[in-house]
PDB file of C-alpha atoms in Angstrom:
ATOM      1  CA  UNK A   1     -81.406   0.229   3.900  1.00 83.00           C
ATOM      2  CA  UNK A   2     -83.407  -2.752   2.918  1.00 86.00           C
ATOM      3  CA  UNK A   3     -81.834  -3.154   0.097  1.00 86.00           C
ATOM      4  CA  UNK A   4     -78.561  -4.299   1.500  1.00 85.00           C
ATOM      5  CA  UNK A   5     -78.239  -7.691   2.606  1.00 90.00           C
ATOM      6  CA  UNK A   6     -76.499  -6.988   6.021  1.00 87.00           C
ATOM      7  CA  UNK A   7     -75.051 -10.554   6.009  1.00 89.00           C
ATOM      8  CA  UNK A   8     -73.167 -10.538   2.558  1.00 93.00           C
ATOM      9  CA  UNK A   9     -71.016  -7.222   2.740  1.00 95.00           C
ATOM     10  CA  UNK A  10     -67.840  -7.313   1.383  1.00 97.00           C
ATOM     11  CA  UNK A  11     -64.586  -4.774   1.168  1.00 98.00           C
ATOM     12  CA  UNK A  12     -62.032  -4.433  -1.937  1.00 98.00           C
ATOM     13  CA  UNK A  13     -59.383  -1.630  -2.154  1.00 98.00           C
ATOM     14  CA  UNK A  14     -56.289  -0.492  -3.694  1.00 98.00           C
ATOM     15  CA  UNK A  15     -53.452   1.001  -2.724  1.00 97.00           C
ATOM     16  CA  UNK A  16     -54.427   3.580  -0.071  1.00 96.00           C
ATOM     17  CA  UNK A  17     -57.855   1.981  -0.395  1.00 97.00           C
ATOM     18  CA  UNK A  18     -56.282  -1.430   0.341  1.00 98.00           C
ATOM     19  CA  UNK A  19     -54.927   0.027   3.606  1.00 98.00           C
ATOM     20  CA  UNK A  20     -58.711   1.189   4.264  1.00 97.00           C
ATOM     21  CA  UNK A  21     -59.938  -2.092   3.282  1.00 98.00           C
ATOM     22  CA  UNK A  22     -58.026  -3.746   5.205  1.00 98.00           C
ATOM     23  CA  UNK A  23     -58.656  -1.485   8.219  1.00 97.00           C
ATOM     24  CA  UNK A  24     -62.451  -1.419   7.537  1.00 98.00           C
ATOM     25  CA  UNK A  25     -62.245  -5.099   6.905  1.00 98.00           C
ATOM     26  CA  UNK A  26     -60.680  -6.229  10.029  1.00 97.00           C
ATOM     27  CA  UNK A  27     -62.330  -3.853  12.778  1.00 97.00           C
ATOM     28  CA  UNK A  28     -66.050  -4.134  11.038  1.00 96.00           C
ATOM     29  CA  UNK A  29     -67.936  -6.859  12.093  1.00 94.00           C
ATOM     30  CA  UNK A  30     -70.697  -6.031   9.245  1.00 94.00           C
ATOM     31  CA  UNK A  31     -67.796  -6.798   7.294  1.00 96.00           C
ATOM     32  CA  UNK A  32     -67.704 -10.566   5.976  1.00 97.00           C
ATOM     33  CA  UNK A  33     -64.700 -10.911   3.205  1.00 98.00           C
ATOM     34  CA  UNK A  34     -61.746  -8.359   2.745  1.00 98.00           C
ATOM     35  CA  UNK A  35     -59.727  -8.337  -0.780  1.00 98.00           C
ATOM     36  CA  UNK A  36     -56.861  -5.448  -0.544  1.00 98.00           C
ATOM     37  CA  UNK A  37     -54.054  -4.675  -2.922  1.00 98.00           C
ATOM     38  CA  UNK A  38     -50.889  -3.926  -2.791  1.00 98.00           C
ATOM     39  CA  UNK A  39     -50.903  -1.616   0.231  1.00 97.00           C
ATOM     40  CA  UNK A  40     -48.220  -2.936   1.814  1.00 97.00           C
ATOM     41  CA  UNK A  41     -49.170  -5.710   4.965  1.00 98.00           C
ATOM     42  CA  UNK A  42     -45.659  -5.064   6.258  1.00 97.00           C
ATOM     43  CA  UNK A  43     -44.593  -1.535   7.792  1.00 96.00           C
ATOM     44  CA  UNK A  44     -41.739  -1.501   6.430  1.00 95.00           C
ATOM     45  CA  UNK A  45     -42.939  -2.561   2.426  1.00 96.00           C
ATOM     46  CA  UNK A  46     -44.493   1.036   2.252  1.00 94.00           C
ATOM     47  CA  UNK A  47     -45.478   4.393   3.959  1.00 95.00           C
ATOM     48  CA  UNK A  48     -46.537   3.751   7.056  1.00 95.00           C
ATOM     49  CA  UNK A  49     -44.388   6.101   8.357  1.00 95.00           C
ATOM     50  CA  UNK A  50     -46.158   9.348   6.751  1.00 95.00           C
ATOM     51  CA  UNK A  51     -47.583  11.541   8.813  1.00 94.00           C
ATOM     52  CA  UNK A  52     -51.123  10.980   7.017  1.00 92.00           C
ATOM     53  CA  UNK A  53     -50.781   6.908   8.497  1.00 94.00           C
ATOM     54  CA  UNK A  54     -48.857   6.182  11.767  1.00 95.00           C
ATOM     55  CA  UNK A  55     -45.781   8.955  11.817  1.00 95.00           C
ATOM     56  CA  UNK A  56     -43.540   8.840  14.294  1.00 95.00           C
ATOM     57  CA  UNK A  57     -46.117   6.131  16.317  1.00 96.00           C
ATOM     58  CA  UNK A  58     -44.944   3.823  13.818  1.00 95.00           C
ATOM     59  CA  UNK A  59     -41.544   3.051  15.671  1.00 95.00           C
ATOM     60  CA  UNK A  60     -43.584   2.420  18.914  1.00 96.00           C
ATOM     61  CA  UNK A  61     -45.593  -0.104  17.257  1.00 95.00           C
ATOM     62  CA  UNK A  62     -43.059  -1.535  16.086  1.00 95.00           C
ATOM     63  CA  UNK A  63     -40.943  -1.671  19.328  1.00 96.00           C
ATOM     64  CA  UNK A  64     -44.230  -2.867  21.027  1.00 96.00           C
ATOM     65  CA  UNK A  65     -44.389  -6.114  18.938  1.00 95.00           C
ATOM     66  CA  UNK A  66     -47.394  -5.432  16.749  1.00 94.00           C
ATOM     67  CA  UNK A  67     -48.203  -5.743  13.840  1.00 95.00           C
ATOM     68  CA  UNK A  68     -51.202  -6.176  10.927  1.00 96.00           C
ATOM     69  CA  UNK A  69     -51.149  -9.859  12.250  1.00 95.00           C
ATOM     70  CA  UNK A  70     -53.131  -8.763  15.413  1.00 93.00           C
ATOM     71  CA  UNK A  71     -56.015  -7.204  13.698  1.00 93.00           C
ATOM     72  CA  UNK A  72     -56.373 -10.369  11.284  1.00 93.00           C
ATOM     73  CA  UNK A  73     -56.052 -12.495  14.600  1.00 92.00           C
ATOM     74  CA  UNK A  74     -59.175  -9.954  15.869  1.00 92.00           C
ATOM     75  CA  UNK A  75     -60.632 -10.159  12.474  1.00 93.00           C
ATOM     76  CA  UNK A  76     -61.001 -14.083  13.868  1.00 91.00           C
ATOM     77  CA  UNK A  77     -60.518 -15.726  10.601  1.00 93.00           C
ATOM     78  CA  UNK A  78     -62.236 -13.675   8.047  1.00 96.00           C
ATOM     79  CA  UNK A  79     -61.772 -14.376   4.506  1.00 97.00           C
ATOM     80  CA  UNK A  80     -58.820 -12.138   3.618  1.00 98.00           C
ATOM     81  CA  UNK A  81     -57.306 -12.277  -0.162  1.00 98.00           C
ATOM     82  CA  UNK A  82     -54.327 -10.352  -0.365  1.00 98.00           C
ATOM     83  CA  UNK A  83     -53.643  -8.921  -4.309  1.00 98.00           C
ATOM     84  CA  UNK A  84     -49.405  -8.393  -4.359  1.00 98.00           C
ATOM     85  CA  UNK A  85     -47.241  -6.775  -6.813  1.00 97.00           C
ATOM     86  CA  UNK A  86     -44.537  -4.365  -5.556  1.00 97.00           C
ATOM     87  CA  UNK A  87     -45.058  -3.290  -2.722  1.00 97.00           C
ATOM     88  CA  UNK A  88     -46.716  -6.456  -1.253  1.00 98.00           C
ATOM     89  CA  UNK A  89     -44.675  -9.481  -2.360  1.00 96.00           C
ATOM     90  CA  UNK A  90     -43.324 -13.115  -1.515  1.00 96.00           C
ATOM     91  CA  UNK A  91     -42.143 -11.433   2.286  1.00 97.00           C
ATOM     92  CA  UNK A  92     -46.075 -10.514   2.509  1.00 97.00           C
ATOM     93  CA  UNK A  93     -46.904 -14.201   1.521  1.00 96.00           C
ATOM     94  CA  UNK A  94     -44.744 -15.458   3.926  1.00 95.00           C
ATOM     95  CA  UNK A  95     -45.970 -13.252   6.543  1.00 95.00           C
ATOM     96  CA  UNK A  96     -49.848 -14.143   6.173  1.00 95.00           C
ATOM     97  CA  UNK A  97     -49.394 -17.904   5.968  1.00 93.00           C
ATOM     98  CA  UNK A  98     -47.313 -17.405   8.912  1.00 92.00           C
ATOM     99  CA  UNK A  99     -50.108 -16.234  11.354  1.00 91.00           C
ATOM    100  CA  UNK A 100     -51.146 -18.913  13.775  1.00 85.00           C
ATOM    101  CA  UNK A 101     -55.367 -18.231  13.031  1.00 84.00           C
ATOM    102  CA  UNK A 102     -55.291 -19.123   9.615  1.00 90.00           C
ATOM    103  CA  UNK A 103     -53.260 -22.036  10.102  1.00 87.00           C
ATOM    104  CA  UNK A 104     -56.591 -23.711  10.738  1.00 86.00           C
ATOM    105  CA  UNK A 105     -58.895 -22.096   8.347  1.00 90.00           C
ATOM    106  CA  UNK A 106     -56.058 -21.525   5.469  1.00 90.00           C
ATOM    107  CA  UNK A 107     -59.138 -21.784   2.948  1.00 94.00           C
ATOM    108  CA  UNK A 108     -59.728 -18.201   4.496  1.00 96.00           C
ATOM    109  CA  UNK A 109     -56.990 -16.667   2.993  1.00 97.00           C
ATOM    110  CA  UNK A 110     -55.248 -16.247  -0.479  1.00 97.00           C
ATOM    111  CA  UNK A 111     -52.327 -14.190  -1.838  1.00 98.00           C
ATOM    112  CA  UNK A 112     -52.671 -13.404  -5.478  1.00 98.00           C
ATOM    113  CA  UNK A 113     -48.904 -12.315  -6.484  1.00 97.00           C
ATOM    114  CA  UNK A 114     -49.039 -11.049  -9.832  1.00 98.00           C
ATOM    115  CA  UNK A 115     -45.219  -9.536  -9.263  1.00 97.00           C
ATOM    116  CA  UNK A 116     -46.054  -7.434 -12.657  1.00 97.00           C
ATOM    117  CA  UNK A 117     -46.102  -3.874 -10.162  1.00 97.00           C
ATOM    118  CA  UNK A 118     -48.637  -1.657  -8.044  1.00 97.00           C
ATOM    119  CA  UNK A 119     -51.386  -2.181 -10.869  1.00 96.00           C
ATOM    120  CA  UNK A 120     -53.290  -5.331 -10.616  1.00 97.00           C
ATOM    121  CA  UNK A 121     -53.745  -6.789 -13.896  1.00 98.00           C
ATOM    122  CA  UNK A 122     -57.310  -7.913 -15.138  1.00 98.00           C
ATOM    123  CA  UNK A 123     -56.882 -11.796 -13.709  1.00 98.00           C
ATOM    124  CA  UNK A 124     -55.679 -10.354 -10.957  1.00 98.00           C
ATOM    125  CA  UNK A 125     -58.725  -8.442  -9.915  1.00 98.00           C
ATOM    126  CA  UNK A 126     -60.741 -10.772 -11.013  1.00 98.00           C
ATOM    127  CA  UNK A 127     -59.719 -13.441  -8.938  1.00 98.00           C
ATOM    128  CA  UNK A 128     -60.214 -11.128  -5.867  1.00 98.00           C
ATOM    129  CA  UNK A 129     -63.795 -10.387  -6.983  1.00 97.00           C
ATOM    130  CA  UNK A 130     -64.244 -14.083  -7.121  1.00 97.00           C
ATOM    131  CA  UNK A 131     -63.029 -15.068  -3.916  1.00 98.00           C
ATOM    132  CA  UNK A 132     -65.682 -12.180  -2.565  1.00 97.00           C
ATOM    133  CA  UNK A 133     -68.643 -13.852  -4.326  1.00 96.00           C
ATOM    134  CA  UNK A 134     -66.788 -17.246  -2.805  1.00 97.00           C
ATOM    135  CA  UNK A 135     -67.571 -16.161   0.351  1.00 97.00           C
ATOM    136  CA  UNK A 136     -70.317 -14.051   0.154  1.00 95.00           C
ATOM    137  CA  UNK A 137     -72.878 -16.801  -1.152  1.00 91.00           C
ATOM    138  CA  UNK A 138     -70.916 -19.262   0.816  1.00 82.00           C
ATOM    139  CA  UNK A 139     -73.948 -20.860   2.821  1.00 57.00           C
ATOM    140  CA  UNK A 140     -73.130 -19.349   6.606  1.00 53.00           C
ATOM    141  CA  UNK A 141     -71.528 -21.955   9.120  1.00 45.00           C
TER     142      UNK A 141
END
């Protein structure tokens, strides 16, 4: 479609559409900033183990070492903003800034904890949208 410009697409979700974000986000290359809220970053924060997500592959995952930190690491850096409030929290904070990746680019990511519960509050969402124009117009490197 000529209408998109192919080089400024971005992803925002909530909830079960921040797990899709993310997802989307991370495998997409066509993808250039992800914003997801509170879908839970950590297995354990929220239902990963339903059926309709991982089920009962969750606990190999788990046993295998992996986690959401090795599709940001094959996401290579992207612009990430994570929106928290009860189901992602401080632990998810700690978990992002944690990841080796955007130890170098930590411009690249941001954690908006609003700790006020799963609904993001206006400010909130608006700082996501703003850290997808942010990146979006950013002149490419």
């Amino acid at each position: 479609d000529d209408r998109v410009d192919s080089e400024k697409i971005g992803i925002m979700g909530h909830s079960l559409g921040g797990k899709i974000a993310f997802y989307t986000g991370c495998l997409d290359e066509r993808i250039k900033v992800i914003v997801a809220s509170d879908f839970g970053i950590l297995f354990d924060q929220t239902n990963w183990q339903d059926v309709w997500y991982w089920g009962d592959k969750l606990q190999k995952i788990k046993n295998n070492n992996l986690s959401h930190k090795d599709l940001l690491e094959y996401a290579n850096c992207k612009p990430f903003c994570l929106i928290a409030g009860l189901y992602d929290n401080d632990d998810s904070k700690d978990f992002l800034y944690s990841i080796n990746d955007y130890k170098n680019c930590s411009d690249r990511l941001l954690v908006i904890n609003h700790k006020t519960g799963h609904n993001p509050p206006l400010y909130a969402r608006e700082e996501g949208y703003n850290f997808i124009k942010h990146w979006l117009l950013k002149e490419k490197n």
